[in-house]
Coordinates of C-alpha atoms and ligand atoms in Angstrom, one line a residue:
X1 CA 11.5 15.1 6.2
X2 CA 14.9 16.5 6.5
X3 CA 15.8 14.7 3.1
X4 CA 18.4 17.1 1.9
X5 CA 20.3 16.7 5.3
X6 CA 20.1 13.0 5.3
X7 CA 21.5 12.8 1.7
X8 CA 24.5 15.1 2.6
X9 CA 25.3 13.5 6.1
X10 CA 25.0 10.0 4.2
X11 CA 27.7 11.3 1.6
X12 CA 29.8 12.9 4.3
X13 CA 30.1 9.5 5.8
X14 CA 31.1 7.9 2.7
X15 CA 34.4 9.8 2.9
X16 CA 35.2 7.2 5.6
X17 CA 34.2 4.0 3.8
X18 CA 37.2 2.1 2.6
X19 CA 39.3 3.6 5.1
X20 CA 40.8 1.2 7.8
X21 CA 41.2 3.4 10.6
X22 CA 40.2 6.9 11.8
X23 CA 43.0 9.4 11.3
X24 CA 43.3 13.2 11.9
X25 CA 42.9 13.7 8.1
X26 CA 40.0 11.7 7.4
X27 CA 37.9 12.7 10.4
X28 CA 38.6 16.3 9.5
X29 CA 37.5 15.9 5.7
X30 CA 34.4 13.8 6.9
X31 CA 33.4 16.6 9.7
X32 CA 34.0 19.5 7.2
X33 CA 31.2 17.9 5.2
X34 CA 29.2 17.2 7.9
X35 CA 29.5 20.7 9.3
X36 CA 28.6 21.9 5.6
X37 CA 25.4 19.7 5.5
X38 CA 24.3 21.3 8.9
X39 CA 24.7 24.9 7.8
X40 CA 22.9 24.1 4.5
X41 CA 20.3 22.7 6.8
X42 CA 20.0 26.2 8.4
X43 CA 21.4 24.9 11.6
X44 CA 22.9 27.8 13.8
X45 CA 26.7 28.5 12.9
X46 CA 27.9 28.2 16.4
X47 CA 25.9 25.0 17.1
X48 CA 27.3 23.5 14.0
X49 CA 30.9 24.3 14.7
X50 CA 30.5 23.1 18.6
X51 CA 28.8 19.8 17.1
X52 CA 31.7 19.0 14.8
X53 CA 34.4 19.7 17.3
X54 CA 32.7 17.4 19.9
X55 CA 32.3 14.5 17.3
X56 CA 36.1 15.1 16.3
X57 CA 37.4 14.9 19.9
X58 CA 35.2 11.7 20.5
X59 CA 36.4 10.1 17.2
X60 CA 40.0 10.6 17.7
X61 CA 39.9 9.7 21.3
X62 CA 38.4 6.2 20.4
X63 CA 40.4 3.2 20.8
X64 CA 41.6 2.1 17.4
X65 CA 40.9 -1.4 18.4
X66 CA 37.2 -0.9 18.4
X67 CA 35.1 -3.5 16.4
X68 CA 33.4 -0.8 14.4
X69 CA 34.6 0.3 11.0
X70 CA 35.5 4.0 10.9
X71 CA 32.2 4.8 8.9
X72 CA 30.2 3.0 11.4
X73 CA 31.8 4.6 14.3
X74 CA 31.3 8.0 12.8
X75 CA 27.6 7.2 12.2
X76 CA 27.2 6.3 15.8
X77 CA 29.1 9.3 17.2
X78 CA 27.0 11.8 14.9
X79 CA 24.0 10.0 15.9
X80 CA 24.7 10.2 19.5
X81 CA 25.9 13.9 19.2
X82 CA 22.6 15.0 17.2
X83 CA 20.4 13.1 19.9
X84 CA 22.0 15.0 22.7
X85 CA 22.0 18.3 20.7
X86 CA 18.1 17.7 20.3
X87 CA 17.8 17.4 24.0
X88 CA 18.9 13.7 24.9
X89 CA 15.8 12.2 26.6
X90 CA 12.3 12.6 25.7
X91 CA 10.6 15.7 27.6
X92 CA 7.3 14.9 28.8
X93 CA 4.4 17.5 29.5
X94 CA 3.3 18.4 32.9
X95 CA -0.2 17.2 33.2
X96 CA -0.5 17.7 37.1
X97 CA -2.8 20.4 38.4
X98 CA -6.7 20.3 38.6
X99 CA -7.2 21.2 35.9
X100 CA -3.6 21.1 34.3
X101 CA -3.4 24.4 32.3
X102 CA -1.6 24.6 29.0
X103 CA -1.0 28.1 27.5
X104 CA 0.0 28.4 23.7
X105 CA 2.3 31.1 22.4
X106 CA 3.9 32.0 19.1
X107 CA 3.5 34.0 16.1
X108 CA 0.4 34.1 13.8
X109 CA 0.3 31.3 11.4
X110 CA 2.8 29.3 13.4
X111 CA -0.1 26.7 14.0
X112 CA -1.2 27.4 17.4
X113 CA -5.0 27.0 16.8
X114 CA -4.3 23.5 14.9
X115 CA -1.8 22.3 17.5
X116 CA -4.5 23.1 20.4
X117 CA -6.8 21.0 18.6
X118 CA -4.3 18.1 18.2
X119 CA -3.2 18.4 21.8
X120 CA -6.8 18.4 23.1
X121 CA -7.6 15.2 20.7
X122 CA -4.2 13.5 22.0
X123 CA -5.1 14.3 25.6
X124 CA -8.7 12.7 25.1
X125 CA -7.6 9.8 23.1
X126 CA -4.1 8.8 24.6
X127 CA -4.3 10.1 28.2
X128 CA -8.0 9.8 28.8
X129 CA -8.4 13.4 29.9
X130 CA -11.5 15.7 29.5
X131 CA -10.0 18.8 27.8
X132 CA -11.5 22.3 27.4
X133 CA -10.3 24.4 24.5
X134 CA -10.1 28.2 25.0
X135 CA -10.4 30.9 22.4
X136 CA -8.2 33.6 23.7
X137 CA -7.4 35.2 20.0
X138 CA -9.9 37.9 20.5
X139 CA -9.0 40.0 17.5
X140 CA -10.3 38.0 14.7
X141 CA -13.9 36.6 14.8
X142 CA -12.4 34.2 12.2
X143 CA -10.0 32.9 14.8
X144 CA -12.7 31.9 17.4
X145 CA -14.7 30.4 14.8
X146 CA -11.7 28.2 13.7
X147 CA -11.3 26.9 17.0
X148 CA -15.0 26.1 17.2
X149 CA -14.6 24.1 14.0
X150 CA -11.8 22.1 15.3
X151 CA -13.5 21.5 18.7
X152 CA -16.6 20.0 16.8
X153 CA -14.2 17.8 14.6
X154 CA -12.7 16.2 17.5
X155 CA -15.7 16.6 20.0
X156 CA -14.0 18.8 22.6
X157 CA -15.7 21.6 24.1
X158 CA -14.7 25.1 23.1
X159 CA -14.8 27.9 25.5
X160 CA -15.4 31.4 24.1
X161 CA -16.9 34.8 25.3
X162 CA -18.6 37.0 22.6
X163 CA -18.0 40.6 23.0
X164 CA -15.4 40.2 25.5
X165 CA -11.8 41.7 24.3
X166 CA -9.9 40.8 27.5
X167 CA -8.1 37.5 27.0
X168 CA -6.8 37.5 30.7
X169 CA -10.4 37.7 31.7
X170 CA -11.4 35.0 29.2
X171 CA -8.7 32.7 30.4
X172 CA -9.5 33.0 34.0
X173 CA -13.2 32.5 33.3
X174 CA -12.5 29.3 31.5
X175 CA -10.3 27.9 34.0
X176 CA -13.4 28.6 36.5
X177 CA -15.6 26.8 34.0
X178 CA -13.5 24.0 33.7
X179 CA -13.5 23.3 37.4
X180 CA -17.1 23.6 37.5
X181 CA -17.6 21.2 34.6
X182 CA -15.1 18.5 35.4
X183 CA -12.6 19.5 32.5
X184 CA -9.1 18.2 33.8
X185 CA -7.0 19.8 31.0
X186 CA -7.3 23.5 29.8
X187 CA -5.9 24.3 26.6
X188 CA -5.5 28.1 25.8
X189 CA -5.2 29.3 22.2
X190 CA -3.9 32.8 22.0
X191 CA -3.6 35.4 19.4
X192 CA -0.2 35.9 17.4
X193 CA 1.2 38.6 15.4
X194 CA 3.2 38.3 11.9
X195 CA 6.2 39.3 13.8
X196 CA 7.5 40.2 17.4
X197 CA 5.7 43.3 18.6
X198 CA 5.4 44.7 22.1
X199 CA 1.7 44.6 22.6
X200 CA 1.5 41.1 21.6
X201 CA 4.4 40.2 24.1
X202 CA 2.7 42.1 27.0
X203 CA -0.5 40.5 26.2
X204 CA 0.8 36.8 26.4
X205 CA 3.0 37.8 29.3
X206 CA -0.1 39.1 31.2
X207 CA -2.1 36.0 30.5
X208 CA 0.9 34.0 31.6
X209 CA 1.4 35.9 34.9
X210 CA -2.6 35.7 35.6
X211 CA -3.0 32.1 35.1
X212 CA 0.4 30.4 35.9
X213 CA 0.1 27.6 33.6
X214 CA 1.4 24.2 34.2
X215 CA 2.8 24.3 30.6
X216 CA 3.7 27.1 28.4
X217 CA 4.3 26.0 25.0
X218 CA 6.1 27.9 22.1
X219 CA 4.8 26.9 18.9
X220 CA 6.9 27.5 15.8
X221 CA 6.9 26.8 12.0
X222 CA 9.8 24.6 11.6
X223 CA 10.0 25.8 7.9
X224 CA 11.3 29.3 9.1
X225 CA 14.7 27.7 10.2
X226 CA 17.0 30.4 11.8
X227 CA 14.0 32.7 12.4
X228 CA 12.4 30.0 14.4
X229 CA 15.2 30.0 16.6
X230 CA 15.4 33.8 16.9
X231 CA 11.4 33.9 17.7
X232 CA 12.1 31.4 20.4
X233 CA 14.7 33.3 21.9
X234 CA 12.6 36.4 22.3
X235 CA 9.4 34.7 23.6
X236 CA 11.5 32.8 26.0
X237 CA 13.1 35.8 27.4
X238 CA 9.7 37.1 28.2
X239 CA 7.7 33.9 29.0
X240 CA 10.4 31.5 30.3
X241 CA 8.3 28.9 28.6
X242 CA 8.4 25.1 29.2
X243 CA 8.9 23.6 25.9
X244 CA 8.7 23.9 22.0
X245 CA 6.2 22.6 19.6
X246 CA 7.7 22.3 16.0
X247 CA 5.0 22.5 13.4
X248 CA 5.0 21.7 9.7
X249 CA 7.7 19.3 9.8
X250 CA 5.9 17.6 7.0
X251 CA 6.8 20.3 4.6
X252 CA 10.2 19.9 3.0
X253 CA 11.9 21.2 6.0
X254 CA 15.7 21.7 6.2
X255 CA 15.8 20.6 9.6
X256 CA 17.9 23.4 11.3
X257 CA 15.1 24.5 13.7
X258 CA 14.8 21.1 15.1
X259 CA 18.5 20.6 15.6
X260 CA 19.3 24.0 17.0
X261 CA 16.5 25.4 18.8
X262 CA 17.4 23.2 22.2
X263 CA 21.1 24.3 22.4
X264 CA 20.2 27.9 21.7
X265 CA 17.1 28.4 23.9
X266 CA 17.9 25.5 26.1
X267 CA 14.2 24.5 26.2
X268 CA 13.1 21.0 24.9
X269 CA 11.0 20.2 21.9
X270 CA 7.9 18.4 23.3
X271 CA 5.9 17.8 20.1
X272 CA 6.0 17.9 16.6
X273 CA 3.3 18.6 13.9
X274 CA 3.4 16.7 10.7
X275 CA 0.3 17.8 8.8
X276 CA -3.1 19.8 9.0
X277 CA -5.1 16.8 10.3
X278 CA -6.1 16.3 13.8
X279 CA -3.9 13.2 14.4
X280 CA -0.8 14.6 12.8
X281 CA 0.9 15.1 16.2
X282 CA 3.9 13.1 17.5
X283 CA 5.9 13.4 20.9
X284 CA 9.3 14.3 20.1
X285 CA 11.8 11.7 20.8
X286 CA 15.5 13.1 20.0
X287 CA 17.0 9.8 19.6
X288 CA 14.5 8.7 17.1
X289 CA 14.6 11.9 15.2
X290 CA 18.5 11.4 15.0
X291 CA 17.9 8.2 13.4
X292 CA 15.4 9.6 11.0
X293 CA 17.9 12.3 10.0
X294 CA 20.7 9.7 9.5
X295 CA 18.2 7.8 7.2
X296 CA 18.0 5.0 9.8
X297 CA 14.4 5.2 9.8
X298 CA 12.2 5.2 13.0
X299 CA 11.2 1.5 13.6
X300 CA 10.4 2.2 17.1
X301 CA 7.6 4.7 16.2
X302 CA 6.5 2.6 13.4
X303 CA 5.9 -0.4 15.8
X304 CA 4.3 1.7 18.3
X305 CA 1.7 3.1 15.9
X306 CA 1.2 -0.3 14.6
X307 CA 0.6 -1.7 18.3
X308 CA -1.9 1.3 18.8
X309 CA -4.1 0.2 16.0
X310 CA -3.4 -3.4 16.7
X311 CA -6.5 -5.5 17.4
X312 CA -5.4 -8.6 19.4
X313 CA -8.4 -10.7 18.9
X314 CA -8.3 -10.0 15.1
X315 CA -4.7 -10.9 15.0
X316 CA -5.2 -14.2 16.7
X317 CA -8.0 -15.0 14.2
X318 CA -5.7 -14.1 11.2
X319 CA -2.9 -16.5 12.5
X320 CA -5.2 -19.3 12.7
X321 CA -6.3 -18.6 9.0
X322 CA -2.6 -18.1 7.8
X323 CA -1.8 -21.4 9.4
X324 CA -4.7 -23.1 7.7
X325 CA -3.8 -21.5 4.5
X326 CA -7.2 -19.7 4.4
X327 CA -6.0 -16.2 4.2
X328 CA -8.0 -14.4 1.4
X329 CA -8.7 -11.2 -0.2
X330 CA -11.3 -10.2 2.6
X331 CA -8.3 -10.6 5.3
X332 CA -6.3 -8.6 3.0
X333 CA -8.5 -5.7 2.9
X334 CA -8.8 -5.8 6.5
X335 CA -5.1 -5.6 6.8
X336 CA -5.2 -2.4 4.4
X337 CA -7.7 -0.9 6.7
X338 CA -5.5 -1.4 9.6
X339 CA -2.4 0.2 7.9
X340 CA -4.4 3.0 6.7
X341 CA -5.4 3.8 10.3
X342 CA -1.7 4.1 11.3
X343 CA -1.4 7.3 9.3
X344 CA -0.5 8.8 6.1
X345 CA 1.5 6.5 3.7
X346 CA 4.3 9.1 3.2
X347 CA 4.8 9.3 6.9
X348 CA 4.9 5.5 7.4
X349 CA 7.4 4.9 4.4
X350 CA 9.7 7.6 6.2
X351 CA 10.1 5.6 9.1
X352 CA 11.1 2.4 7.3
X353 CA 14.9 2.2 7.4
X354 CA 16.5 3.0 3.9
X355 CA 13.2 3.5 2.3
X356 CA 13.1 7.3 2.6
X357 CA 16.2 7.4 0.6
X358 CA 15.3 4.6 -1.9
X359 CA 11.7 6.2 -2.6
X360 CA 12.8 9.9 -2.6
X361 CA 11.0 11.8 -5.4
X362 CA 8.5 8.9 -5.6
X363 CA 5.1 10.3 -4.9
X364 CA 3.3 8.3 -2.5
X365 CA -0.1 9.3 -2.0
X366 CA -2.7 7.9 0.3
X367 CA -5.0 6.8 -2.5
X368 CA -2.5 4.1 -3.2
X369 CA -4.9 1.6 -1.9
X370 CA -7.9 2.8 -3.9
X371 CA -7.3 0.6 -7.0
X372 CA -6.5 -2.4 -4.8
X373 CA -9.6 -1.8 -3.0
X374 CA -11.8 -1.5 -6.0
X375 CA -10.4 -4.6 -7.4
X376 CA -11.3 -6.7 -4.3
X377 CA -14.6 -5.3 -4.1
X378 CA -15.3 -6.4 -7.6
X379 CA -14.6 -9.8 -6.7
X380 CA -17.2 -12.5 -5.7
X381 CA -17.2 -13.9 -1.9
X382 CA -15.8 -17.0 -3.4
X383 CA -13.0 -15.4 -5.3
X384 CA -12.0 -13.5 -2.2
X385 CA -11.8 -16.5 0.0
X386 CA -10.3 -18.8 -2.7
X387 CA -8.2 -16.5 -4.8
X388 CA -6.9 -19.6 -6.8
X389 CA -10.3 -20.0 -8.6
X390 CA -9.7 -16.4 -10.5
X391 CA -9.0 -17.5 -14.0
X392 CA -8.6 -15.3 -17.1
X393 CA -12.2 -14.8 -17.8
X394 CA -12.9 -13.9 -14.1
X395 CA -10.0 -11.5 -14.4
X396 CA -11.4 -9.7 -17.2
X397 CA -14.8 -9.4 -15.3
X398 CA -13.0 -8.2 -12.2
X399 CA -11.0 -5.5 -14.2
X400 CA -14.3 -4.3 -15.9
X401 CA -16.0 -4.2 -12.6
X402 CA -13.4 -2.2 -10.9
X403 CA -12.5 0.2 -13.7
X404 CA -8.9 -1.2 -13.6
X405 CA -6.9 -3.2 -16.3
X406 CA -6.3 -7.0 -16.4
X407 CA -2.7 -6.1 -15.7
X408 CA -3.5 -4.3 -12.6
X409 CA -5.7 -7.5 -11.4
X410 CA -2.6 -9.7 -12.2
X411 CA -0.3 -7.3 -10.4
X412 CA -2.5 -7.5 -7.2
X413 CA -2.7 -11.3 -7.4
X414 CA 0.9 -11.5 -7.6
X415 CA 1.5 -9.4 -4.5
X416 CA -1.2 -11.2 -2.8
X417 CA 0.7 -14.4 -3.4
X418 CA 4.0 -13.0 -2.3
X419 CA 2.4 -11.8 0.9
X420 CA 0.7 -14.8 1.6
X421 CA 4.1 -16.6 1.3
X422 CA 5.8 -14.0 3.5
X423 CA 3.1 -14.9 6.1
X424 CA 3.7 -18.3 5.9
X425 CA 7.5 -17.8 6.2
X426 CA 7.1 -15.6 9.5
X427 CA 4.8 -18.2 11.0
X428 CA 7.5 -21.0 10.5
X429 CA 10.8 -19.3 10.5
X430 CA 9.9 -16.8 13.3
X431 CA 10.9 -13.1 13.3
X432 CA 14.6 -14.1 12.5
X433 CA 14.0 -14.3 8.8
X434 CA 12.1 -10.9 8.8
X435 CA 15.1 -9.4 10.6
X436 CA 17.4 -10.5 8.0
X437 CA 15.3 -9.2 5.2
X438 CA 15.0 -5.8 7.0
X439 CA 19.0 -5.8 7.5
X440 CA 19.5 -6.3 3.9
X441 CA 17.3 -3.0 3.2
X442 CA 19.8 -0.8 5.2
Ligands
LIG1 N1 1.5 21.1 6.7 C1 1.1 21.5 8.0 N2 0.3 22.6 8.1 C2 0.1 23.1 9.3 C3 0.5 22.1 10.5 N3 0.0 23.0 11.7 C4 -0.6 24.1 11.0 N4 -0.7 24.0 9.8 C5 -1.3 25.0 8.8 O1 -0.9 26.3 9.1 C6 -1.8 27.1 9.0 C7 -1.8 28.2 10.3 O2 -2.2 27.3 11.2 P1 -3.1 28.0 12.6 O3 -3.2 27.0 13.5 O4 -4.2 28.7 12.2 O5 -2.0 28.9 13.3 P2 -2.2 30.0 14.2 O6 -2.3 31.4 13.6 O7 -0.9 29.9 15.0 O8 -3.4 29.6 15.1 C8 -3.2 26.6 8.7 O9 -3.5 26.5 7.3 C9 -2.8 25.0 9.2 O10 -3.7 24.2 8.5 C10 1.4 21.2 10.3 O11 1.9 20.5 11.1 N5 1.5 20.8 9.0
LIG2 MG1 -4.9 31.0 15.6

């Protein structure tokens, strides 16, 4: 996500490295590069200009005696300003109302149907809501079908009316149906066109007027950059929507839409979509996104995801085993399964400070664990619980059984030993050593 922009901003900051203090000249030079990086990322021209002007004022206004190095100071100022630009605080979604009604709007292909499913899944699992999905894209039978497939996948009821071509009626009937059947959240998926057109705008405006939703979300493909911002403007003039959903941020996006949309439309980004699967949804946090853009990683999100999947009971058992030196491959594989539950590897790696940059271009696929799992499955119970018994002939047997090589088995044993050592260390020295290691990575 935003690799190019991160790279260029990083280079821009390097201009200040080695300088003892902030001066008109070195600030101007750095900010020229920052502005160029923003424009290359497809950030709106006016936004980029205002951005660098603000940072410049703040940089020159700083007390020279600050403890921060000029480079660090600039990173901080750029980070704070990026955060502000993207909306400052995290914007929540309004779930009041019984039921709370959420209307999707946006062009065809922007990801409305996919996001409707993701949001229903999110509300169901995270907010313990009972959502109802509503198919108001009445023009293409395939679209209604698509929503039903999504609904089945996440076990959420889908409301649709065969033969009814009036989306306003369908939406109203769906809300009545929700009230009767105890659904407390109604998500309305609508039709889009390939480009802004009057019929579509009238239709969505009519639905909006008829049902007065709690939330009207504008869904937009982040990969379309400036176009995304312009479309947002048009939709906002008609609908006065409440928030933006930026989809497809997993693609190699330049980042312009994420950075400029708030300042141009003055509506917050509320959610982001980072993949086609139903769990590829994240609440948008401006500060964390700024961190990611600056290659500082998003440790907070990483920790949150870990906590969501965290099983306290399991963890206590594990601690005991580590303390007693009984940590074996069965535990290892459990750990791998926990990590896998947290999301795609690429996503996770992107959240580690510095790792995004270090691993750029390296293909991280989600099958990375497959070989490891195969090897572990080829071990006997004894070998799993007491890896030290694995000698040369056993290695050969394991390699053969798992369709890998002895080198790969060796590699895994080595990793396993390192991991065991690290776990021991964390038990003894507490989190401090871990933090030191992480800081070295930055
Ligand atoms: N990579 C990726 N693809 C997405 C995302 N959201 C939607 N898509 C894909 O974009 C295409 C259009 O999505 P769809 O929900 O049908 O758009 P709609 O026409 O607005 O309803 C589909 O192929 C989706 O799988 C996302 O966050 N990341
Ligand atoms: Mg659709």
